Amino acid sequence: MVASSSAITAVSVRRRAIPALDPGSRFDRRLSKILVHATAVFYEKGYEGASMRDLARSSGMSLSGLYYYFESKDKLLYLIQKHTFSTIVERLRGRLDEVSDPEKRVRVFILNHLEYFLANQKAMKVLSHEAEVLKNGYGAEIAAIKREYYRICIGLLDDFKLAKALEFSSRMAVLSLFGMMNWIYTWYNPRVDADAEELSRGMGDIFLRGISAVPEHQPSKTKRFQRKRSVSN
């Protein structure tokens, strides 16, 4: 059941092809630059505190020019979130295709997330703080992409749990992992803290050892099997 569930997840992720900005398109190059400036403004002022005039001034455009690309702040925030989550998911797909070991696949997930996070800290803070702002169609589309990302992680942990004969709540484990990864911007200092690769290795060790630990009141399947054998002998 676990294996088939993760297989379904993989198929559904491939079907949800999320178009990325075309770096060869003049329009999309301009759009990408505006998104970078908008991210910085949202980072500094927050979504509610930022005005379209602030966004136009930051990107070096006239207000009417900005409205040519975006009819509202909602559209800007939507595109920032869509581009961020789409990029993370697409990079993850490619990396997971090259790895089959369940533990290594979990570590790939952590590394992929932290690499993007540390390279795009302003965008990730905006996503963390403005997660509930978008409504209607924009909010629904972003929520769907985030659910796919969550399901990928659930599938990876279910595969790891099956391979190691462990028992733990995949939901609790996934949400705990995201808690570890998403809030590092509150303490991360590149001058004293490790880079993404070393940080992901340490965080992966803490996380995987934690979910692999067997509570005293709940022995693992492996230990129960060994106990039954010793009793029968």
Coordinates of C-alpha atoms in Angstrom, one line a residue, residues 66-232:
L66 CA 3.9 48.1 -13.8
Y67 CA 0.2 47.8 -14.4
Y68 CA 0.9 46.7 -17.9
Y69 CA 2.5 43.6 -16.4
F70 CA 0.4 43.2 -13.3
E71 CA -3.1 44.4 -12.5
S72 CA -2.6 44.0 -8.7
K73 CA -0.3 43.2 -5.8
D74 CA -2.1 39.8 -5.7
K75 CA -0.8 38.9 -9.1
L76 CA 2.8 39.8 -8.1
L77 CA 2.7 37.8 -4.9
Y78 CA 1.0 34.9 -6.8
L79 CA 3.8 34.8 -9.4
I80 CA 6.5 35.0 -6.8
Q81 CA 5.0 32.1 -4.9
K82 CA 4.3 30.1 -8.1
H83 CA 7.9 30.6 -9.4
T84 CA 9.4 29.7 -6.1
F85 CA 7.4 26.5 -5.5
S86 CA 7.6 25.4 -9.1
T87 CA 11.4 25.8 -9.2
I88 CA 11.8 23.8 -6.0
V89 CA 9.5 21.0 -7.2
E90 CA 11.1 20.8 -10.7
R91 CA 14.6 20.6 -9.3
L92 CA 13.5 18.0 -6.8
R93 CA 12.0 15.8 -9.5
G94 CA 15.3 15.7 -11.5
R95 CA 17.3 14.9 -8.4
L96 CA 15.0 12.1 -7.2
D97 CA 15.1 10.5 -10.6
E98 CA 18.8 9.8 -10.0
V99 CA 18.5 8.2 -6.5
S100 CA 16.8 5.0 -5.5
D101 CA 17.9 4.5 -1.8
P102 CA 15.0 5.6 0.5
E103 CA 17.3 7.3 3.0
K104 CA 19.3 9.1 0.3
R105 CA 16.0 10.3 -1.3
V106 CA 14.9 11.9 2.0
R107 CA 18.4 13.6 2.2
V108 CA 18.0 14.8 -1.4
F109 CA 14.7 16.4 -0.4
I110 CA 16.3 18.2 2.5
L111 CA 19.3 19.4 0.4
N112 CA 17.2 20.6 -2.4
H113 CA 15.0 22.6 -0.1
L114 CA 17.8 24.2 1.9
E115 CA 19.9 25.0 -1.2
Y116 CA 17.0 27.0 -2.7
F117 CA 16.1 28.5 0.7
L118 CA 19.6 29.8 1.4
A119 CA 20.0 31.1 -2.2
N120 CA 16.7 32.9 -2.1
Q121 CA 16.2 33.9 1.6
K122 CA 14.0 37.0 0.8
A123 CA 11.6 35.0 -1.3
M124 CA 11.4 32.2 1.3
K125 CA 10.6 34.7 4.1
V126 CA 7.9 36.3 2.0
L127 CA 6.4 32.8 1.4
S128 CA 6.5 32.0 5.1
H129 CA 4.9 35.3 6.2
E130 CA 2.4 35.8 3.4
A131 CA 1.3 32.2 3.0
E132 CA -2.4 32.9 3.7
V133 CA -2.7 36.2 1.8
L134 CA -3.8 34.9 -1.7
K135 CA -7.4 34.0 -2.1
N136 CA -9.7 32.6 -4.8
G137 CA -8.0 31.2 -7.9
Y138 CA -4.5 32.4 -7.1
G139 CA -4.6 30.9 -3.6
A140 CA -6.1 27.7 -4.8
E141 CA -3.4 27.2 -7.5
I142 CA -0.6 27.8 -5.0
A143 CA -2.2 25.5 -2.5
A144 CA -2.3 22.8 -5.0
I145 CA 1.4 23.0 -5.8
K146 CA 2.2 23.1 -2.0
R147 CA 0.0 19.9 -1.6
E148 CA 2.0 18.2 -4.3
Y149 CA 5.2 19.1 -2.5
Y150 CA 3.9 17.8 0.8
R151 CA 2.7 14.6 -0.8
I152 CA 6.2 14.0 -2.4
C153 CA 7.7 14.3 1.1
I154 CA 5.0 12.0 2.6
G155 CA 5.8 9.4 -0.1
L156 CA 9.5 9.6 0.6
L157 CA 9.0 9.1 4.3
D158 CA 6.6 6.2 3.7
D159 CA 9.2 4.5 1.6
F160 CA 11.8 5.1 4.2
K161 CA 9.5 3.7 6.9
L162 CA 8.8 0.6 4.9
A163 CA 12.4 0.0 4.1
K164 CA 13.5 0.3 7.7
A165 CA 10.5 -1.5 9.2
L166 CA 9.7 1.6 11.4
E167 CA 6.5 2.9 12.9
F168 CA 5.9 6.7 13.1
S169 CA 3.4 9.3 12.0
S170 CA 4.5 10.4 8.5
R171 CA 2.3 13.5 8.8
M172 CA 3.9 14.6 12.1
A173 CA 7.4 13.8 10.7
V174 CA 6.8 15.8 7.5
L175 CA 5.4 18.9 9.3
S176 CA 8.3 18.7 11.8
L177 CA 10.8 18.6 9.0
F178 CA 9.3 21.6 7.3
G179 CA 9.4 23.4 10.6
M180 CA 13.1 22.7 10.8
M181 CA 13.8 23.8 7.3
N182 CA 11.4 26.8 6.8
W183 CA 12.4 28.8 9.9
I184 CA 16.1 28.8 9.6
Y185 CA 16.0 32.4 8.2
T186 CA 15.3 33.5 11.8
W187 CA 18.8 32.3 12.9
Y188 CA 20.9 31.5 9.9
N189 CA 24.1 33.5 9.6
P190 CA 26.3 32.7 6.6
R191 CA 29.4 34.0 8.4
V192 CA 29.2 31.4 11.2
D193 CA 26.8 28.7 10.0
A194 CA 27.5 25.9 7.5
D195 CA 26.7 26.0 3.8
A196 CA 23.6 24.3 2.4
E197 CA 25.3 20.9 1.8
E198 CA 26.7 20.6 5.3
L199 CA 23.6 22.1 6.9
S200 CA 21.4 19.6 5.1
R201 CA 23.7 16.7 6.2
G202 CA 23.4 17.7 9.9
M203 CA 19.7 18.4 9.7
G204 CA 19.2 15.1 7.9
D205 CA 21.1 13.3 10.7
I206 CA 19.0 14.9 13.4
F207 CA 15.7 14.2 11.6
L208 CA 16.4 10.7 10.4
R209 CA 17.8 9.6 13.7
G210 CA 14.8 11.1 15.4
I211 CA 12.2 9.2 13.3
S212 CA 14.3 6.1 13.5
A213 CA 14.4 6.0 17.2
V214 CA 12.1 3.4 18.8
P215 CA 10.0 4.6 21.8
E216 CA 10.5 2.4 24.8
H217 CA 6.7 1.7 24.9
Q218 CA 6.6 0.8 21.2
P219 CA 9.2 -1.6 20.0
S220 CA 9.9 -1.7 16.2
K221 CA 8.7 -4.5 14.0
T222 CA 12.2 -5.8 13.8
K223 CA 12.6 -5.9 17.6
R224 CA 9.2 -7.6 17.9
F225 CA 10.2 -10.2 15.4
Q226 CA 13.5 -10.9 17.2
R227 CA 11.7 -11.1 20.5
K228 CA 9.2 -13.7 19.1
R229 CA 12.1 -15.8 17.7
S230 CA 13.9 -15.8 21.1
V231 CA 10.7 -16.9 22.9
S232 CA 9.9 -19.7 20.4

